[in-house]
């Protein structure tokens, strides 16, 4: 018997620091578009944020970041009237299901997770247990709603595969074929993979020590223009073909970002700037970036001025999320054999 599960999107982002252009072009903009295709649940994963020092023990910063990320979602176009928008810790079913799934997943599976190896670095024994079991909580985030589609970056593909393995094993072990759907990754394109403005081979990242490496969603027009002006380039004029970008990571990155912001195919951007100097390109680039990004920053500021309103939105979202998760969690408990 195969039941088809109704389409449902789930995705989340950690509330650590402010978001940058990579989060916007690589993730948020896709989330916004998916709202036209399927029902969507978007979560600020504050429970994941405490798995590492950056979130752990910083109560004030964490709550501030949660509100900021929420504001960024909304300012980018996530519509709380259409989609469910909430923070993870307000819906207890995530933690409840995570426990059960901790007992489904195998140590051997988690031992293979490359992101844990990267994040724990040289001192694995000093990492939190939560960091180790992070992918299981992520599986619970998705499965507690029986979500079918999960837009994520390439770096989350392995975690998604783990979620599928856990779902499959749960279905087998508890003799409930098709209880959980096997969630599909919707991998966001490499065309919108945004790299550092200081090094075209490194991802734009909130942890890079140089603020000039990234454009934050909260940057004002001056900061955006300055960062673009200072962005690393190479000595040659811009090429007239895709091929001409080979081996020129900085040129490629800037062209990619321009095309993504302009919402035009890359070939068009290349044709437009063929043979031009970087300084001509950068002027137009700065103008475009300011035009596209400053309204988001302004909207974020407006939203953040009224924390109570953001908290109300999160609470209303959490209630809707709870309403979906509660009956699924009740079925899980029955399947497992928990009384009550
Ligand atoms: N681990 C994801 C990331 O770092 C964030 C995340 C947590 C997530 N739970 C999720 C993404 C569930 C998609 C679905 O990007």
Tab-separated table of N, CA, C and O in Angstrom, residues 129-248:
chain	number	residue	atom	x	y	z
A	129	UNK	N	26.659	17.026	23.268
A	129	UNK	CA	25.955	15.856	22.743
A	129	UNK	C	24.913	16.322	21.722
A	129	UNK	O	24.653	15.665	20.720
A	130	UNK	N	24.355	17.511	22.000
A	130	UNK	CA	23.361	18.078	21.077
A	130	UNK	C	23.905	18.293	19.673
A	130	UNK	O	23.198	18.086	18.691
A	131	UNK	N	25.169	18.714	19.592
A	131	UNK	CA	25.751	18.926	18.258
A	131	UNK	C	25.824	17.604	17.493
A	131	UNK	O	25.573	17.540	16.301
A	132	UNK	N	26.135	16.547	18.238
A	132	UNK	CA	26.231	15.235	17.608
A	132	UNK	C	24.878	14.776	17.064
A	132	UNK	O	24.758	14.259	15.962
A	133	UNK	N	23.858	15.024	17.859
A	133	UNK	CA	22.542	14.501	17.495
A	133	UNK	C	21.683	15.545	16.743
A	133	UNK	O	20.519	15.318	16.436
A	134	UNK	N	22.315	16.652	16.415
A	134	UNK	CA	21.689	17.738	15.631
A	134	UNK	C	20.912	17.216	14.413
A	134	UNK	O	19.756	17.616	14.192
A	135	UNK	N	21.494	16.322	13.618
A	135	UNK	CA	20.746	15.867	12.429
A	135	UNK	C	19.482	15.086	12.776
A	135	UNK	O	18.554	15.038	11.973
A	136	UNK	N	19.433	14.506	13.959
A	136	UNK	CA	18.228	13.773	14.370
A	136	UNK	C	17.123	14.773	14.712
A	136	UNK	O	15.957	14.579	14.355
A	137	UNK	N	17.498	15.857	15.370
A	137	UNK	CA	16.517	16.916	15.639
A	137	UNK	C	16.012	17.501	14.317
A	137	UNK	O	14.832	17.782	14.159
A	138	UNK	N	16.928	17.630	13.383
A	138	UNK	CA	16.531	18.140	12.061
A	138	UNK	C	15.537	17.186	11.387
A	138	UNK	O	14.541	17.635	10.789
A	139	UNK	N	15.778	15.897	11.508
A	139	UNK	CA	14.829	14.916	10.956
A	139	UNK	C	13.478	15.071	11.642
A	139	UNK	O	12.420	15.047	10.984
A	140	UNK	N	13.499	15.276	12.957
A	140	UNK	CA	12.243	15.443	13.695
A	140	UNK	C	11.506	16.700	13.233
A	140	UNK	O	10.281	16.685	13.081
A	141	UNK	N	12.256	17.778	12.985
A	141	UNK	CA	11.629	19.029	12.510
A	141	UNK	C	10.754	18.763	11.295
A	141	UNK	O	9.650	19.290	11.161
A	142	UNK	N	11.307	17.954	10.402
A	142	UNK	CA	10.649	17.709	9.115
A	142	UNK	C	9.512	16.699	9.285
A	142	UNK	O	8.388	16.899	8.835
A	143	UNK	N	9.835	15.596	9.992
A	143	UNK	CA	8.888	14.473	10.047
A	143	UNK	C	7.705	14.744	10.962
A	143	UNK	O	6.634	14.172	10.761
A	144	UNK	N	7.879	15.618	11.919
A	144	UNK	CA	6.785	15.871	12.852
A	144	UNK	C	5.592	16.518	12.139
A	144	UNK	O	4.470	16.514	12.653
A	145	UNK	N	5.843	17.046	10.938
A	145	UNK	CA	4.754	17.573	10.105
A	145	UNK	C	4.476	16.677	8.904
A	145	UNK	O	3.655	17.015	8.054
A	146	UNK	N	5.211	15.578	8.790
A	146	UNK	CA	5.161	14.753	7.583
A	146	UNK	C	5.425	15.605	6.345
A	146	UNK	O	4.734	15.476	5.318
A	147	UNK	N	6.398	16.486	6.450
A	147	UNK	CA	6.740	17.341	5.307
A	147	UNK	C	7.354	16.490	4.200
A	147	UNK	O	8.038	15.493	4.473
A	148	UNK	N	7.083	16.883	2.963
A	148	UNK	CA	7.536	16.089	1.820
A	148	UNK	C	8.699	16.738	1.059
A	148	UNK	O	9.430	16.061	0.364
A	149	UNK	N	8.818	18.056	1.146
A	149	UNK	CA	9.845	18.770	0.385
A	149	UNK	C	10.637	19.696	1.313
A	149	UNK	O	10.039	20.448	2.078
A	150	UNK	N	11.952	19.627	1.170
A	150	UNK	CA	12.797	20.397	2.075
A	150	UNK	C	13.845	21.188	1.278
A	150	UNK	O	14.841	20.632	0.825
A	151	UNK	N	13.603	22.466	1.061
A	151	UNK	CA	14.604	23.280	0.361
A	151	UNK	C	15.812	23.541	1.266
A	151	UNK	O	15.656	24.095	2.356
A	152	UNK	N	16.949	23.092	0.816
A	152	UNK	CA	18.185	23.278	1.595
A	152	UNK	C	19.365	23.482	0.641
A	152	UNK	O	19.271	23.195	-0.548
A	153	UNK	N	20.449	23.940	1.207
A	153	UNK	CA	21.686	24.050	0.435
A	153	UNK	C	22.346	22.684	0.320
A	153	UNK	O	22.018	21.741	1.055
A	154	UNK	N	23.281	22.619	-0.607
A	154	UNK	CA	24.016	21.378	-0.858
A	154	UNK	C	24.616	20.806	0.440
A	154	UNK	O	24.651	19.590	0.636
A	155	UNK	N	25.026	21.677	1.339
A	155	UNK	CA	25.683	21.215	2.573
A	155	UNK	C	24.748	20.433	3.498
A	155	UNK	O	25.203	19.791	4.443
A	156	UNK	N	23.445	20.498	3.210
A	156	UNK	CA	22.493	19.774	4.058
A	156	UNK	C	22.002	18.471	3.429
A	156	UNK	O	21.154	17.784	3.987
A	157	UNK	N	22.543	18.142	2.263
A	157	UNK	CA	22.068	16.950	1.563
A	157	UNK	C	22.232	15.686	2.417
A	157	UNK	O	21.324	14.855	2.514
A	158	UNK	N	23.378	15.572	3.060
A	158	UNK	CA	23.627	14.376	3.862
A	158	UNK	C	22.633	14.281	5.032
A	158	UNK	O	22.164	13.190	5.376
A	159	UNK	N	22.320	15.423	5.631
A	159	UNK	CA	21.350	15.408	6.729
A	159	UNK	C	19.969	14.981	6.241
A	159	UNK	O	19.231	14.298	6.957
A	160	UNK	N	19.634	15.387	5.031
A	160	UNK	CA	18.347	14.996	4.457
A	160	UNK	C	18.304	13.495	4.191
A	160	UNK	O	17.291	12.838	4.401
A	161	UNK	N	19.422	12.960	3.726
A	161	UNK	CA	19.471	11.514	3.494
A	161	UNK	C	19.298	10.775	4.807
A	161	UNK	O	18.598	9.758	4.877
A	162	UNK	N	19.904	11.294	5.850
A	162	UNK	CA	19.735	10.688	7.170
A	162	UNK	C	18.258	10.731	7.593
A	162	UNK	O	17.720	9.749	8.121
A	163	UNK	N	17.612	11.861	7.341
A	163	UNK	CA	16.188	11.982	7.702
A	163	UNK	C	15.367	10.927	6.965
A	163	UNK	O	14.454	10.320	7.536
A	164	UNK	N	15.705	10.691	5.701
A	164	UNK	CA	15.000	9.663	4.935
A	164	UNK	C	15.259	8.268	5.514
A	164	UNK	O	14.339	7.457	5.634
A	165	UNK	N	16.513	8.007	5.877
A	165	UNK	CA	16.842	6.701	6.469
A	165	UNK	C	16.101	6.494	7.786
A	165	UNK	O	15.608	5.403	8.076
A	166	UNK	N	16.040	7.544	8.581
A	166	UNK	CA	15.348	7.439	9.866
A	166	UNK	C	13.850	7.203	9.637
A	166	UNK	O	13.242	6.340	10.293
A	167	UNK	N	13.281	7.946	8.695
A	167	UNK	CA	11.849	7.782	8.405
A	167	UNK	C	11.560	6.341	7.963
A	167	UNK	O	10.623	5.696	8.446
A	168	UNK	N	12.404	5.849	7.069
A	168	UNK	CA	12.229	4.493	6.547
A	168	UNK	C	12.342	3.446	7.656
A	168	UNK	O	11.541	2.524	7.756
A	169	UNK	N	13.328	3.610	8.518
A	169	UNK	CA	13.532	2.636	9.592
A	169	UNK	C	12.389	2.678	10.598
A	169	UNK	O	11.945	1.649	11.089
A	170	UNK	N	11.907	3.892	10.885
A	170	UNK	CA	10.753	4.003	11.780
A	170	UNK	C	9.567	3.256	11.170
A	170	UNK	O	8.921	2.440	11.842
A	171	UNK	N	9.296	3.535	9.908
A	171	UNK	CA	8.160	2.876	9.236
A	171	UNK	C	8.287	1.352	9.292
A	171	UNK	O	7.311	0.645	9.550
A	172	UNK	N	9.510	0.848	9.076
A	172	UNK	CA	9.726	-0.604	9.119
A	172	UNK	C	9.603	-1.135	10.544
A	172	UNK	O	8.879	-2.084	10.807
A	173	UNK	N	10.327	-0.513	11.465
A	173	UNK	CA	10.412	-1.042	12.827
A	173	UNK	C	9.060	-1.044	13.527
A	173	UNK	O	8.777	-1.911	14.342
A	174	UNK	N	8.249	-0.042	13.236
A	174	UNK	CA	6.965	0.040	13.923
A	174	UNK	C	5.824	-0.430	13.029
A	174	UNK	O	4.649	-0.172	13.317
A	175	UNK	N	6.228	-1.136	11.986
A	175	UNK	CA	5.248	-1.803	11.141
A	175	UNK	C	4.172	-0.827	10.659
A	175	UNK	O	2.983	-1.122	10.748
A	176	UNK	N	4.612	0.294	10.200
A	176	UNK	CA	3.685	1.317	9.726
A	176	UNK	C	4.172	1.832	8.377
A	176	UNK	O	4.682	2.945	8.277
A	177	UNK	N	4.018	0.996	7.347
A	177	UNK	CA	4.522	1.405	6.034
A	177	UNK	C	3.909	2.745	5.644
A	177	UNK	O	2.721	2.947	5.875
A	178	UNK	N	4.735	3.607	5.129
A	178	UNK	CA	4.253	4.915	4.667
A	178	UNK	C	3.769	5.846	5.771
A	178	UNK	O	3.104	6.842	5.497
A	179	UNK	N	4.061	5.519	7.025
A	179	UNK	CA	3.637	6.466	8.075
A	179	UNK	C	4.322	7.804	7.849
A	179	UNK	O	3.670	8.837	7.717
A	180	UNK	N	5.642	7.766	7.806
A	180	UNK	CA	6.361	8.997	7.472
A	180	UNK	C	6.667	9.005	5.977
A	180	UNK	O	7.094	7.984	5.426
A	181	UNK	N	6.491	10.146	5.336
A	181	UNK	CA	6.980	10.245	3.951
A	181	UNK	C	8.509	10.282	3.977
A	181	UNK	O	9.094	10.596	5.017
A	182	UNK	N	9.147	9.933	2.875
A	182	UNK	CA	10.593	10.111	2.792
A	182	UNK	C	10.816	11.498	2.197
A	182	UNK	O	10.582	11.709	1.000
A	183	UNK	N	11.221	12.452	3.025
A	183	UNK	CA	11.258	13.845	2.551
A	183	UNK	C	12.311	14.055	1.473
A	183	UNK	O	13.404	13.507	1.538
A	184	UNK	N	11.921	14.826	0.476
A	184	UNK	CA	12.831	15.070	-0.649
A	184	UNK	C	13.571	16.382	-0.490
A	184	UNK	O	12.949	17.413	-0.235
A	185	UNK	N	14.876	16.318	-0.708
A	185	UNK	CA	15.608	17.587	-0.704
A	185	UNK	C	15.291	18.383	-1.965
A	185	UNK	O	15.145	17.802	-3.037
A	186	UNK	N	15.105	19.654	-1.811
A	186	UNK	CA	15.006	20.539	-2.974
A	186	UNK	C	16.284	21.364	-2.909
A	186	UNK	O	16.380	22.335	-2.158
A	187	UNK	N	17.290	20.882	-3.627
A	187	UNK	CA	18.609	21.497	-3.483
A	187	UNK	C	18.660	22.796	-4.272
A	187	UNK	O	18.325	22.842	-5.451
A	188	UNK	N	19.063	23.834	-3.589
A	188	UNK	CA	19.061	25.138	-4.230
A	188	UNK	C	20.300	25.290	-5.116
A	188	UNK	O	21.386	24.884	-4.748
A	189	UNK	N	20.058	25.834	-6.278
A	189	UNK	CA	21.046	25.829	-7.363
A	189	UNK	C	22.407	26.418	-7.017
A	189	UNK	O	22.513	27.305	-6.180
A	190	UNK	N	23.428	25.910	-7.696
A	190	UNK	CA	24.770	26.454	-7.468
A	190	UNK	C	24.898	27.848	-8.068
A	190	UNK	O	25.785	28.601	-7.692
A	191	UNK	N	24.000	28.191	-9.002
A	191	UNK	CA	24.067	29.521	-9.604
A	191	UNK	C	23.900	30.597	-8.543
A	191	UNK	O	24.422	31.700	-8.666
A	192	UNK	N	23.163	30.254	-7.493
A	192	UNK	CA	22.967	31.244	-6.447
A	192	UNK	C	23.825	30.934	-5.228
A	192	UNK	O	23.531	31.347	-4.124
A	193	UNK	N	24.877	30.177	-5.456
A	193	UNK	CA	25.827	29.943	-4.383
A	193	UNK	C	26.671	31.210	-4.256
A	193	UNK	O	27.431	31.555	-5.141
A	194	UNK	N	26.492	31.902	-3.176
A	194	UNK	CA	27.142	33.197	-3.031
A	194	UNK	C	28.456	33.030	-2.277
A	194	UNK	O	28.482	32.498	-1.169
A	195	UNK	N	29.535	33.484	-2.892
A	195	UNK	CA	30.845	33.321	-2.283
A	195	UNK	C	31.296	34.629	-1.621
A	195	UNK	O	30.705	35.694	-1.835
A	196	UNK	N	32.346	34.524	-0.841
A	196	UNK	CA	32.895	35.684	-0.131
A	196	UNK	C	33.342	36.773	-1.111
A	196	UNK	O	33.853	36.472	-2.199
A	197	UNK	N	33.165	38.025	-0.708
A	197	UNK	CA	33.620	39.128	-1.570
A	197	UNK	C	35.139	39.303	-1.488
A	197	UNK	O	35.720	40.047	-2.261
A	198	UNK	N	35.754	38.619	-0.543
A	198	UNK	CA	37.211	38.725	-0.394
A	198	UNK	C	37.942	37.523	-0.985
A	198	UNK	O	39.161	37.558	-1.135
A	199	UNK	N	37.207	36.455	-1.242
A	199	UNK	CA	37.823	35.232	-1.751
A	199	UNK	C	36.743	34.418	-2.459
A	199	UNK	O	35.877	33.820	-1.806
A	200	UNK	N	36.803	34.439	-3.784
A	200	UNK	CA	35.753	33.816	-4.593
A	200	UNK	C	35.683	32.300	-4.501
A	200	UNK	O	34.824	31.680	-5.102
A	201	UNK	N	36.587	31.705	-3.719
A	201	UNK	CA	36.545	30.243	-3.585
A	201	UNK	C	35.928	29.823	-2.250
A	201	UNK	O	35.765	28.636	-1.989
A	202	UNK	N	35.613	30.803	-1.405
A	202	UNK	CA	35.044	30.490	-0.083
A	202	UNK	C	33.600	30.950	-0.028
A	202	UNK	O	33.265	32.010	-0.546
A	203	UNK	N	32.749	30.174	0.643
A	203	UNK	CA	31.349	30.574	0.758
A	203	UNK	C	31.198	31.859	1.580
A	203	UNK	O	31.933	32.048	2.553
A	204	UNK	N	30.281	32.710	1.193
A	204	UNK	CA	29.974	33.864	2.038
A	204	UNK	C	29.438	33.316	3.358
A	204	UNK	O	28.556	32.460	3.350
A	205	UNK	N	29.998	33.800	4.455
A	205	UNK	CA	29.654	33.171	5.718
A	205	UNK	C	29.541	34.188	6.848
A	205	UNK	O	30.275	35.180	6.888
A	206	UNK	N	28.604	33.883	7.752
A	206	UNK	CA	28.437	34.803	8.872
A	206	UNK	C	29.573	34.687	9.870
A	206	UNK	O	29.720	35.538	10.734
A	207	UNK	N	30.374	33.646	9.742
A	207	UNK	CA	31.469	33.492	10.707
A	207	UNK	C	32.803	34.037	10.187
A	207	UNK	O	33.773	34.076	10.926
A	208	UNK	N	32.846	34.474	8.929
A	208	UNK	CA	34.089	35.062	8.396
A	208	UNK	C	34.446	36.301	9.230
A	208	UNK	O	33.587	37.140	9.490
A	209	UNK	N	35.722	36.392	9.628
A	209	UNK	CA	36.052	37.511	10.528
A	209	UNK	C	35.988	38.873	9.842
A	209	UNK	O	35.764	39.886	10.490
A	210	UNK	N	36.128	38.885	8.508
A	210	UNK	CA	36.046	40.167	7.808
A	210	UNK	C	34.611	40.480	7.396
A	210	UNK	O	33.991	39.742	6.627
A	211	UNK	N	34.099	41.623	7.878
A	211	UNK	CA	32.739	42.007	7.510
A	211	UNK	C	32.681	42.406	6.031
A	211	UNK	O	31.608	42.410	5.429
A	212	UNK	N	33.831	42.724	5.455
A	212	UNK	CA	33.888	43.060	4.026
A	212	UNK	C	33.696	41.834	3.129
A	212	UNK	O	33.568	41.956	1.924
A	213	UNK	N	33.693	40.654	3.735
A	213	UNK	CA	33.513	39.439	2.944
A	213	UNK	C	32.046	39.201	2.604
A	213	UNK	O	31.731	38.390	1.755
A	214	UNK	N	31.162	39.905	3.300
A	214	UNK	CA	29.729	39.607	3.095
A	214	UNK	C	28.900	40.883	3.094
A	214	UNK	O	29.301	41.901	3.664
A	215	UNK	N	27.741	40.811	2.463
A	215	UNK	CA	26.765	41.892	2.559
A	215	UNK	C	25.669	41.391	3.479
A	215	UNK	O	25.019	40.387	3.192
A	216	UNK	N	25.538	42.054	4.611
A	216	UNK	CA	24.503	41.662	5.569
A	216	UNK	C	23.161	42.233	5.125
A	216	UNK	O	23.113	43.315	4.543
A	217	UNK	N	22.102	41.524	5.445
A	217	UNK	CA	20.782	42.023	5.055
A	217	UNK	C	20.440	43.333	5.743
A	217	UNK	O	19.564	44.059	5.291
A	218	UNK	N	21.148	43.636	6.831
A	218	UNK	CA	20.872	44.878	7.551
A	218	UNK	C	21.806	46.016	7.126
A	218	UNK	O	21.695	47.122	7.645
A	219	UNK	N	22.723	45.773	6.212
A	219	UNK	CA	23.645	46.831	5.776
A	219	UNK	C	22.885	47.980	5.115
A	219	UNK	O	21.930	47.755	4.371
A	220	UNK	N	23.379	49.211	5.374
A	220	UNK	CA	22.743	50.338	4.703
A	220	UNK	C	23.412	50.574	3.345
A	220	UNK	O	24.385	49.906	2.987
A	221	UNK	N	22.878	51.538	2.606
A	221	UNK	CA	23.335	51.771	1.232
A	221	UNK	C	24.845	52.027	1.182
A	221	UNK	O	25.539	51.496	0.307
A	222	UNK	N	25.347	52.818	2.133
A	222	UNK	CA	26.783	53.129	2.128
A	222	UNK	C	27.625	51.887	2.326
A	222	UNK	O	28.628	51.690	1.639
A	223	UNK	N	27.229	51.082	3.286
A	223	UNK	CA	27.995	49.859	3.573
A	223	UNK	C	27.981	48.934	2.353
A	223	UNK	O	29.015	48.378	1.967
A	224	UNK	N	26.829	48.798	1.729
A	224	UNK	CA	26.722	47.916	0.557
A	224	UNK	C	27.666	48.420	-0.547
A	224	UNK	O	28.453	47.668	-1.113
A	225	UNK	N	27.601	49.728	-0.818
A	225	UNK	CA	28.428	50.300	-1.892
A	225	UNK	C	29.917	50.138	-1.568
A	225	UNK	O	30.713	49.778	-2.441
A	226	UNK	N	30.291	50.397	-0.328
A	226	UNK	CA	31.690	50.257	0.094
A	226	UNK	C	32.192	48.831	-0.103
A	226	UNK	O	33.292	48.607	-0.583
A	227	UNK	N	31.384	47.887	0.320
A	227	UNK	CA	31.802	46.485	0.249
A	227	UNK	C	31.962	46.041	-1.204
A	227	UNK	O	32.876	45.286	-1.530
A	228	UNK	N	31.090	46.520	-2.045
A	228	UNK	CA	31.199	46.145	-3.461
A	228	UNK	C	32.428	46.810	-4.076
A	228	UNK	O	33.182	46.193	-4.827
A	229	UNK	N	32.664	48.061	-3.693
A	229	UNK	CA	33.834	48.780	-4.206
A	229	UNK	C	35.121	48.056	-3.823
A	229	UNK	O	36.056	47.954	-4.611
A	230	UNK	N	35.156	47.546	-2.601
A	230	UNK	CA	36.366	46.885	-2.104
A	230	UNK	C	36.441	45.406	-2.470
A	230	UNK	O	37.431	44.747	-2.140
A	231	UNK	N	35.401	44.886	-3.084
A	231	UNK	CA	35.381	43.441	-3.382
A	231	UNK	C	36.589	43.061	-4.229
A	231	UNK	O	36.999	43.810	-5.124
A	232	UNK	N	37.127	41.899	-3.936
A	232	UNK	CA	38.313	41.439	-4.660
A	232	UNK	C	37.972	41.159	-6.132
A	232	UNK	O	36.908	40.626	-6.436
A	233	UNK	N	38.858	41.550	-7.008
A	233	UNK	CA	38.672	41.266	-8.436
A	233	UNK	C	39.987	40.729	-8.987
A	233	UNK	O	40.872	40.364	-8.225
A	234	UNK	N	40.105	40.717	-10.315
A	234	UNK	CA	41.394	40.390	-10.920
A	234	UNK	C	41.701	41.497	-11.926
A	234	UNK	O	40.859	42.359	-12.171
A	235	UNK	N	42.887	41.499	-12.508
A	235	UNK	CA	43.269	42.664	-13.326
A	235	UNK	C	42.607	42.746	-14.706
A	235	UNK	O	42.731	43.774	-15.378
A	236	UNK	N	41.924	41.699	-15.144
A	236	UNK	CA	41.413	41.694	-16.514
A	236	UNK	C	40.027	42.305	-16.631
A	236	UNK	O	39.275	42.343	-15.659
A	237	UNK	N	39.689	42.776	-17.826
A	237	UNK	CA	38.307	43.224	-18.033
A	237	UNK	C	37.349	42.035	-17.970
A	237	UNK	O	37.789	40.887	-18.012
A	238	UNK	N	36.067	42.317	-17.926
A	238	UNK	CA	35.095	41.226	-17.821
A	238	UNK	C	34.998	40.466	-19.133
A	238	UNK	O	35.135	41.058	-20.210
A	239	UNK	N	34.799	39.176	-19.055
A	239	UNK	CA	34.825	38.340	-20.259
A	239	UNK	C	33.534	38.458	-21.067
A	239	UNK	O	32.542	39.001	-20.574
A	240	UNK	N	33.559	37.923	-22.269
A	240	UNK	CA	32.360	37.997	-23.109
A	240	UNK	C	31.648	36.650	-23.232
A	240	UNK	O	30.739	36.489	-24.028
A	241	UNK	N	32.118	35.655	-22.441
A	241	UNK	CA	31.460	34.340	-22.522
A	241	UNK	C	31.594	33.615	-21.183
A	241	UNK	O	32.442	33.966	-20.363
A	242	UNK	N	30.744	32.614	-21.012
A	242	UNK	CA	30.798	31.759	-19.824
A	242	UNK	C	32.209	31.211	-19.616
A	242	UNK	O	32.727	31.162	-18.509
A	243	UNK	N	32.776	30.806	-20.731
A	243	UNK	CA	34.087	30.170	-20.685
A	243	UNK	C	35.141	31.109	-20.098
A	243	UNK	O	36.046	30.683	-19.384
A	244	UNK	N	34.965	32.376	-20.407
A	244	UNK	CA	35.914	33.380	-19.937
A	244	UNK	C	35.917	33.553	-18.423
A	244	UNK	O	36.791	34.218	-17.866
A	245	UNK	N	34.939	32.956	-17.754
A	245	UNK	CA	34.901	33.069	-16.289
A	245	UNK	C	35.708	31.966	-15.612
A	245	UNK	O	35.976	32.027	-14.419
A	246	UNK	N	36.083	30.983	-16.414
A	246	UNK	CA	36.832	29.863	-15.832
A	246	UNK	C	38.135	30.342	-15.225
A	246	UNK	O	38.839	31.173	-15.809
A	247	UNK	N	38.405	29.851	-14.027
A	247	UNK	CA	39.644	30.226	-13.351
A	247	UNK	C	39.632	31.658	-12.827
A	247	UNK	O	40.669	32.181	-12.430
A	248	UNK	N	38.456	32.290	-12.851
A	248	UNK	CA	38.353	33.660	-12.310
A	248	UNK	C	37.237	33.692	-11.268
A	248	UNK	O	36.148	34.240	-11.502
